[in-house]
Coordinates of C-alpha atoms and ligand atoms in Angstrom, one line a residue:
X1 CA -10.0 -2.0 -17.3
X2 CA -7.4 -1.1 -20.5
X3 CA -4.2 -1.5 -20.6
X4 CA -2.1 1.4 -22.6
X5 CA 1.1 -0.8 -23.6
X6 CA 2.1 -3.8 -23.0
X7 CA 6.2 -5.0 -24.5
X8 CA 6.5 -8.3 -26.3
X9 CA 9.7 -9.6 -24.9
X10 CA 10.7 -11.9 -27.2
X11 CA 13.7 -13.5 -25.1
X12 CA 11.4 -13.8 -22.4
X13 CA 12.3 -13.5 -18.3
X14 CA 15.7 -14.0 -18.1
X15 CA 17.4 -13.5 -14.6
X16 CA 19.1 -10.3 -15.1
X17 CA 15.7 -8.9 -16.3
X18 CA 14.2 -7.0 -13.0
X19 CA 10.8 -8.4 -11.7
X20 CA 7.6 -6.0 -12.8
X21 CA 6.2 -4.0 -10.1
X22 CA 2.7 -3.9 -9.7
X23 CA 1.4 -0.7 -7.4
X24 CA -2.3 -0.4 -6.4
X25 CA -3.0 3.4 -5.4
X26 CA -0.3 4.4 -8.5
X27 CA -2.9 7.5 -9.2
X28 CA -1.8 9.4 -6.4
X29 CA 1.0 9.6 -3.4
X30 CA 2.9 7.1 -1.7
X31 CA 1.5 4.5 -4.5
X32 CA 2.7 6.9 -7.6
X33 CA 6.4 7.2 -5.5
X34 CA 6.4 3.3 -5.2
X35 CA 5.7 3.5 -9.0
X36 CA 8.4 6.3 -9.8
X37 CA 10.9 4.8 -7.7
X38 CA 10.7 1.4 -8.8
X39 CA 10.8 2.6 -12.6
X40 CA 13.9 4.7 -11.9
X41 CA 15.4 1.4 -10.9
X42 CA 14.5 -0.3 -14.2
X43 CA 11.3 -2.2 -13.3
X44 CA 8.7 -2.4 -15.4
X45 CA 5.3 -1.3 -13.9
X46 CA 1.9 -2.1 -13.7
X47 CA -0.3 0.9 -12.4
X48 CA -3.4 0.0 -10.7
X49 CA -6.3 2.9 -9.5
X50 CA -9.2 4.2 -10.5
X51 CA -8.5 7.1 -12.2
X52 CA -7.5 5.8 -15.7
X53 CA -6.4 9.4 -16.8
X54 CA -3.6 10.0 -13.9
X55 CA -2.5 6.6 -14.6
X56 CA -2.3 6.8 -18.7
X57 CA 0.0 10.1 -17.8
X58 CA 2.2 8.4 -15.6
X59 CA 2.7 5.6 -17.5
X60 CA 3.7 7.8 -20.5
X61 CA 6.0 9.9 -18.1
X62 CA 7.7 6.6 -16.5
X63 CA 8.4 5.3 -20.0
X64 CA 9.8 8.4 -21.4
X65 CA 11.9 9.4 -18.4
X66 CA 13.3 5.3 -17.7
X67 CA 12.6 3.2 -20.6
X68 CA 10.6 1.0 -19.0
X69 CA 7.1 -0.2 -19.7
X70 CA 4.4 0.5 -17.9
X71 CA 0.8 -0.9 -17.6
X72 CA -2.0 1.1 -16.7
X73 CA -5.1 -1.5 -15.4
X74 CA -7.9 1.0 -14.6
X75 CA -10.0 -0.9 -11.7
X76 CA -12.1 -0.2 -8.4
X77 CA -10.8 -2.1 -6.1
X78 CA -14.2 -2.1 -3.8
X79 CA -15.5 -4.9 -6.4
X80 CA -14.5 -8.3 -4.8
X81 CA -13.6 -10.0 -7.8
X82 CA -11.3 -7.3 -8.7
X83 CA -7.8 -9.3 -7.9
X84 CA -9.1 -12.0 -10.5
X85 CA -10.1 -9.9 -12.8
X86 CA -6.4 -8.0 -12.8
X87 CA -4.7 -11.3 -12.4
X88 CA -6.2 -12.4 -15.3
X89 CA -6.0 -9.8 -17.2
X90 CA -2.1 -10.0 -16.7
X91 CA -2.1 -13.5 -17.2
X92 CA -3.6 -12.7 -20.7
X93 CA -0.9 -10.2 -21.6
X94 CA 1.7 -12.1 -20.4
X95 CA 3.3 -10.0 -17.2
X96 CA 4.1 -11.8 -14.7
X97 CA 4.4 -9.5 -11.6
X98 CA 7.3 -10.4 -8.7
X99 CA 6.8 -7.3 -6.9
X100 CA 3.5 -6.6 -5.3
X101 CA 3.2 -3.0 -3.4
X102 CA -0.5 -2.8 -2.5
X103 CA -1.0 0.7 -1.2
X104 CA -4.6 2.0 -2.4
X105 CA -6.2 2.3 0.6
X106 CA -8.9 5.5 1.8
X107 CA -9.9 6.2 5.8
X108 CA -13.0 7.3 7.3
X109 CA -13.5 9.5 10.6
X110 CA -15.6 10.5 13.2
X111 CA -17.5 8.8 16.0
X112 CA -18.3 4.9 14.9
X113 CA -22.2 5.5 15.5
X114 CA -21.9 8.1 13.1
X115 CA -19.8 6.5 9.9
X116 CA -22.2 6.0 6.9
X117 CA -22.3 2.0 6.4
X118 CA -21.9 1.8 3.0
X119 CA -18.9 4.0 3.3
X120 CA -17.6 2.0 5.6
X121 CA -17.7 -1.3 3.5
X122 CA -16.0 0.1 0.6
X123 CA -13.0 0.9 3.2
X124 CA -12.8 -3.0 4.4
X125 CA -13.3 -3.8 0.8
X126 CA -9.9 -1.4 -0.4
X127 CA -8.2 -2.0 2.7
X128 CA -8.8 -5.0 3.8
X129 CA -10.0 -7.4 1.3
X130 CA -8.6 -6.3 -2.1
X131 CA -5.0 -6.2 -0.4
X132 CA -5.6 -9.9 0.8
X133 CA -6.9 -11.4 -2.4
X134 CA -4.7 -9.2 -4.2
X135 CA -1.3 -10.9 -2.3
X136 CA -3.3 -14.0 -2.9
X137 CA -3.5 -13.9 -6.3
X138 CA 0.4 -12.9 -6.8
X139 CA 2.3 -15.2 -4.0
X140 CA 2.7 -17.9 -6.4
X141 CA 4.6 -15.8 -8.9
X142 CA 6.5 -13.5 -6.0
X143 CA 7.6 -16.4 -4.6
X144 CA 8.7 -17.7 -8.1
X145 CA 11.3 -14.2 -8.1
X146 CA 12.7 -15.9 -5.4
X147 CA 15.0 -13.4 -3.7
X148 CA 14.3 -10.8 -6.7
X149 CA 9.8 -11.5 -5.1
X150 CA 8.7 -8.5 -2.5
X151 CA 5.3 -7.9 -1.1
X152 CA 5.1 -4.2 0.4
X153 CA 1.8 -3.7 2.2
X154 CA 1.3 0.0 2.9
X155 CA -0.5 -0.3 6.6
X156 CA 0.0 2.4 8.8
X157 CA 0.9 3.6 12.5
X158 CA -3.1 3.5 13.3
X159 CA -2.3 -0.5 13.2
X160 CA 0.0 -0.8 16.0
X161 CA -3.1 0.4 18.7
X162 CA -6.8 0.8 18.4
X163 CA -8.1 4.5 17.6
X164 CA -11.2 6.1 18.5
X165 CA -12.8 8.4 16.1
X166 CA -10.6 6.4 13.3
X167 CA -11.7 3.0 14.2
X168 CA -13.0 1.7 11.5
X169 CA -9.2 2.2 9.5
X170 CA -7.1 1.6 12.3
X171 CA -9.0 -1.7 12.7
X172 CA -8.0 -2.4 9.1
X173 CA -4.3 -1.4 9.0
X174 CA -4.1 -3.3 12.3
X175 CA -5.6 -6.7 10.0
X176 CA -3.2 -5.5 7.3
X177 CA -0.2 -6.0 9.7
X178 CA -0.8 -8.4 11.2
X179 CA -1.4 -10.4 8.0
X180 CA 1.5 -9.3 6.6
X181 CA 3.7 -10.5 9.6
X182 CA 2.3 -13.8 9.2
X183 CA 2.6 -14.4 5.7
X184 CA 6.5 -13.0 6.3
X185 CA 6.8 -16.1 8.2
X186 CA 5.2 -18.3 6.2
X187 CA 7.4 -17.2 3.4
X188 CA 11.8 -17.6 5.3
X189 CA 13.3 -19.6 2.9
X190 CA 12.0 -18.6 -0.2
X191 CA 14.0 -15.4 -0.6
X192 CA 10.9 -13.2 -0.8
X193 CA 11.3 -9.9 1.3
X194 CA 7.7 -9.2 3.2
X195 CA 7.3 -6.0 4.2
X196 CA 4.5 -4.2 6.3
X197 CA 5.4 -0.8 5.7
X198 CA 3.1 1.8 8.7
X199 CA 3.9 5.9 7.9
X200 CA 3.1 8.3 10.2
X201 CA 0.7 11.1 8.6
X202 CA 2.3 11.8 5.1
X203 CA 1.7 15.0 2.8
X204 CA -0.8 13.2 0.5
X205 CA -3.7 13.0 -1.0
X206 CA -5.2 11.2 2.1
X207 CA -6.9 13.4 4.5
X208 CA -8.7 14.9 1.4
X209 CA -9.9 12.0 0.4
X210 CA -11.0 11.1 4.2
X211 CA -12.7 14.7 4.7
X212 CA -11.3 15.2 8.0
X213 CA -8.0 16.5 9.6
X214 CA -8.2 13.6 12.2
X215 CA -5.2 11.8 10.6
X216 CA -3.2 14.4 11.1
X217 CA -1.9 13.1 13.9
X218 CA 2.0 14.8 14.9
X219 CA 4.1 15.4 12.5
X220 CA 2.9 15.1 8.8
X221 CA 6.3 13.7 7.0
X222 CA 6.7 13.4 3.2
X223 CA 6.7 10.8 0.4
X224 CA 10.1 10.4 0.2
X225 CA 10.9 9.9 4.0
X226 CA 8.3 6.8 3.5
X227 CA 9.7 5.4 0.4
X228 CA 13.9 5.7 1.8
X229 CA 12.4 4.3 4.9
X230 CA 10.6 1.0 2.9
X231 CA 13.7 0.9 0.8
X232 CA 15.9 0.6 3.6
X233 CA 14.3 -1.7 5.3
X234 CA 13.5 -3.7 2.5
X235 CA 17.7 -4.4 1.9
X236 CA 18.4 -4.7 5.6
X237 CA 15.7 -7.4 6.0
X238 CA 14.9 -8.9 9.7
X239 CA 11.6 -7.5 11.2
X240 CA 8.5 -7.3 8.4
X241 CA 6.9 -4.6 10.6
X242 CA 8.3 -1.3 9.8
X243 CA 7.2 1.9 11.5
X244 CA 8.4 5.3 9.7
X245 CA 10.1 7.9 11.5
X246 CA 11.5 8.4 14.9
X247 CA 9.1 9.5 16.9
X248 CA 5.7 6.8 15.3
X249 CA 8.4 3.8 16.4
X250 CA 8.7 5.7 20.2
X251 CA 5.0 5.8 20.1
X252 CA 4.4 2.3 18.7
X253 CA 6.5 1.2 21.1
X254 CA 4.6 3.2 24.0
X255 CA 1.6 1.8 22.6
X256 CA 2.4 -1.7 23.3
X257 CA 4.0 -1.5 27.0
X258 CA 0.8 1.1 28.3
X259 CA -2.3 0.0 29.9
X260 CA -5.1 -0.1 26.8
X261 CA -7.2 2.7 28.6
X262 CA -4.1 4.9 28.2
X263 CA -3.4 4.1 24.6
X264 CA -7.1 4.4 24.2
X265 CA -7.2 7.9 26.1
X266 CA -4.6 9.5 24.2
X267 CA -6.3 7.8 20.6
X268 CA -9.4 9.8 21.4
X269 CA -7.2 13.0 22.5
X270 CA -5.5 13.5 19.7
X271 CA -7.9 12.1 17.0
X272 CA -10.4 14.7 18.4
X273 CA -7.6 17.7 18.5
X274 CA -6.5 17.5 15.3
X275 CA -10.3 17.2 13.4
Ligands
NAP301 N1 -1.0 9.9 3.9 C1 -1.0 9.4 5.1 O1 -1.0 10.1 6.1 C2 -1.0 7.9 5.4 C3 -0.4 7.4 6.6 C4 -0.4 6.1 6.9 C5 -0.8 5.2 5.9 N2 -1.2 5.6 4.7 C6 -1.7 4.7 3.7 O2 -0.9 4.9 2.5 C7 -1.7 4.4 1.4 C8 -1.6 5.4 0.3 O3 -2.3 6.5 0.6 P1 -1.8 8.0 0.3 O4 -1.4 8.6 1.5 O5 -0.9 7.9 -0.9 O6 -3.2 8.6 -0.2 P2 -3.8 9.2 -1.6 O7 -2.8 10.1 -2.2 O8 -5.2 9.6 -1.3 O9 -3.7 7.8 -2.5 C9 -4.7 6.8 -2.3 C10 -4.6 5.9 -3.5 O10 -5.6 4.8 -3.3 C11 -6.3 4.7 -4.5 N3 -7.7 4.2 -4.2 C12 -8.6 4.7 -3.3 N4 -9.7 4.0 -3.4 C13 -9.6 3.1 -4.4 C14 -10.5 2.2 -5.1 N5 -11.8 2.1 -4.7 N6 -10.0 1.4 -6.1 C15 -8.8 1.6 -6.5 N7 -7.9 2.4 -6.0 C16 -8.3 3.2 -5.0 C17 -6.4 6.1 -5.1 O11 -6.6 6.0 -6.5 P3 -8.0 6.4 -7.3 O12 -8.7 7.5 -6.4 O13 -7.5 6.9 -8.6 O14 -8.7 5.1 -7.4 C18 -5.0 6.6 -4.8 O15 -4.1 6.2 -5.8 C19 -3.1 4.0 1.9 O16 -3.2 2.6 2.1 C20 -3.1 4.8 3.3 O17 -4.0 4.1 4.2 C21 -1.3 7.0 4.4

């Protein structure tokens, strides 16, 4: 873990300064847009991944292009101490984070008896279990923001039914909603905006990373279409569940009034058409 700049800020936080950002998944798709949009909008950053050498050039491109700093903390987020380690690591440097977008996240596919164990672990560990200990670690300071505090958990449209072939992920977007809802509730009053943010298949890095076409799913939409749709529900506020695009909300929706061996029926369907 390294960080590549860090700003002394001799004044300190004051309440016109705009709460730093930290984005897990910043090496690649919908986590580097959180990243670029946020910076655009004068927050400074704190980029979390693996990949230590897309980071270090998006940092250098963010502070260039917006005058912002950014903070690039190089960490696998499989280890299960890694939201300590991070949180220290801020703690040490002084950044204080009041927006927390956790969006790494990887899926696996195919048939459950088939899924290689240790493969699957390291999915509940990044999806699951680095995202909870992650919002764990932050609450206290995102609630400090007050009104200016967010938490942006990037789930996904797999959450809102069960999906063969993809069970494994849809399992842990589903954990990574309904977490997300809660804690929005535990939160009214504070002023903190909770969002659980569930795209559709996106033009990403993703399905590369999963090996498999499964994911694609309908319509594969784009970066921005996720990030206006998390921005726009993040200043309209009301329900912390937000499903991107048209037709995923028709289809979340369906999902919840159909019989499960329906829902279940048409998982397997289309998961096995689109592989
Ligand atoms: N694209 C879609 O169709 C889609 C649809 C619904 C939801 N989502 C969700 O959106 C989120 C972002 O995915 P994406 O579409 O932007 O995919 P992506 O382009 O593959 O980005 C995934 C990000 O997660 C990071 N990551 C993966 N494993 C990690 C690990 N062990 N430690 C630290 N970081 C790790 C990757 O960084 P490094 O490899 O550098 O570590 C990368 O920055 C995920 O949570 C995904 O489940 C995606």
């Amino acid at each position: 873990m390294r960080t590549t700049s860090v700003a002394d800020d001799d004044e300190g936080i004051s309440m016109s300064t705009p709460p730093t950002v930290l984005v897990t998944g910043a090496s690649s798709g919908i986590g580097k847009g959180f990243a670029t949009r946020y910076a655009r909008q004068g927050h400074d950053v704190v980029l979390v991944a693996r990949r230590a050498d897309r980071l270090d050039a998006l940092a250098a491109e963010l502070e260039n292009a917006h005058s912002v700093t950014a903070t690039v903390v190089s960490a696998d987020l499989t280890d299960p101490t890694a939201a300590e380690t991070i949180g220290e690591h801020l703690d040490r440097e002084g950044i204080e984070v009041g927006i927390l977008v956790n969006c790494a996240g990887f899926g696996t596919a195919g048939p459950f008896i088939e899924e290689d164990p240790a493969r699957l672990a390291d999915e509940i560990a990044v999806d699951v279990v680095a995202p909870t200990l992650l919002t764990r670690r932050f609450l206290p300071s995102l609630v400090a923001a007050g009104t200016r505090g967010a938490l942006i958990m990037v789930s996904s449209t797999a959450s809102h039914q069960p999906v063969p072939n993809i069970a494994v992920y849809a399992a842990c977007k589903a954990y990574v909603t309904s977490l997300t809802a809660a804690i929005w509730k535990e939160l009214s009053g504070t002023g903190v905006r909770v969002l659980a943010l569930c795209p559709g298949p996106t033009d990403t890095e993703f399905f590369e990373a999963a090996g498999s076409d499964r994911f694609k799913v309908g319509r594969v939409g784009t970066i921005d279409e996720v990030l206006d749709a998390a921005f726009a529900a993040l200043d309209r506020g009301g329900d912390p569940v937000v499903t991107v695009g048209r037709g995923n909300r028709l289809q979340a929706f369906a999902a919840k009034l159909a019989p499960r061996r329906l829902t279940l029926a048409v998982g397997a369907t289309s998961t096995t058409r689109a592989e």
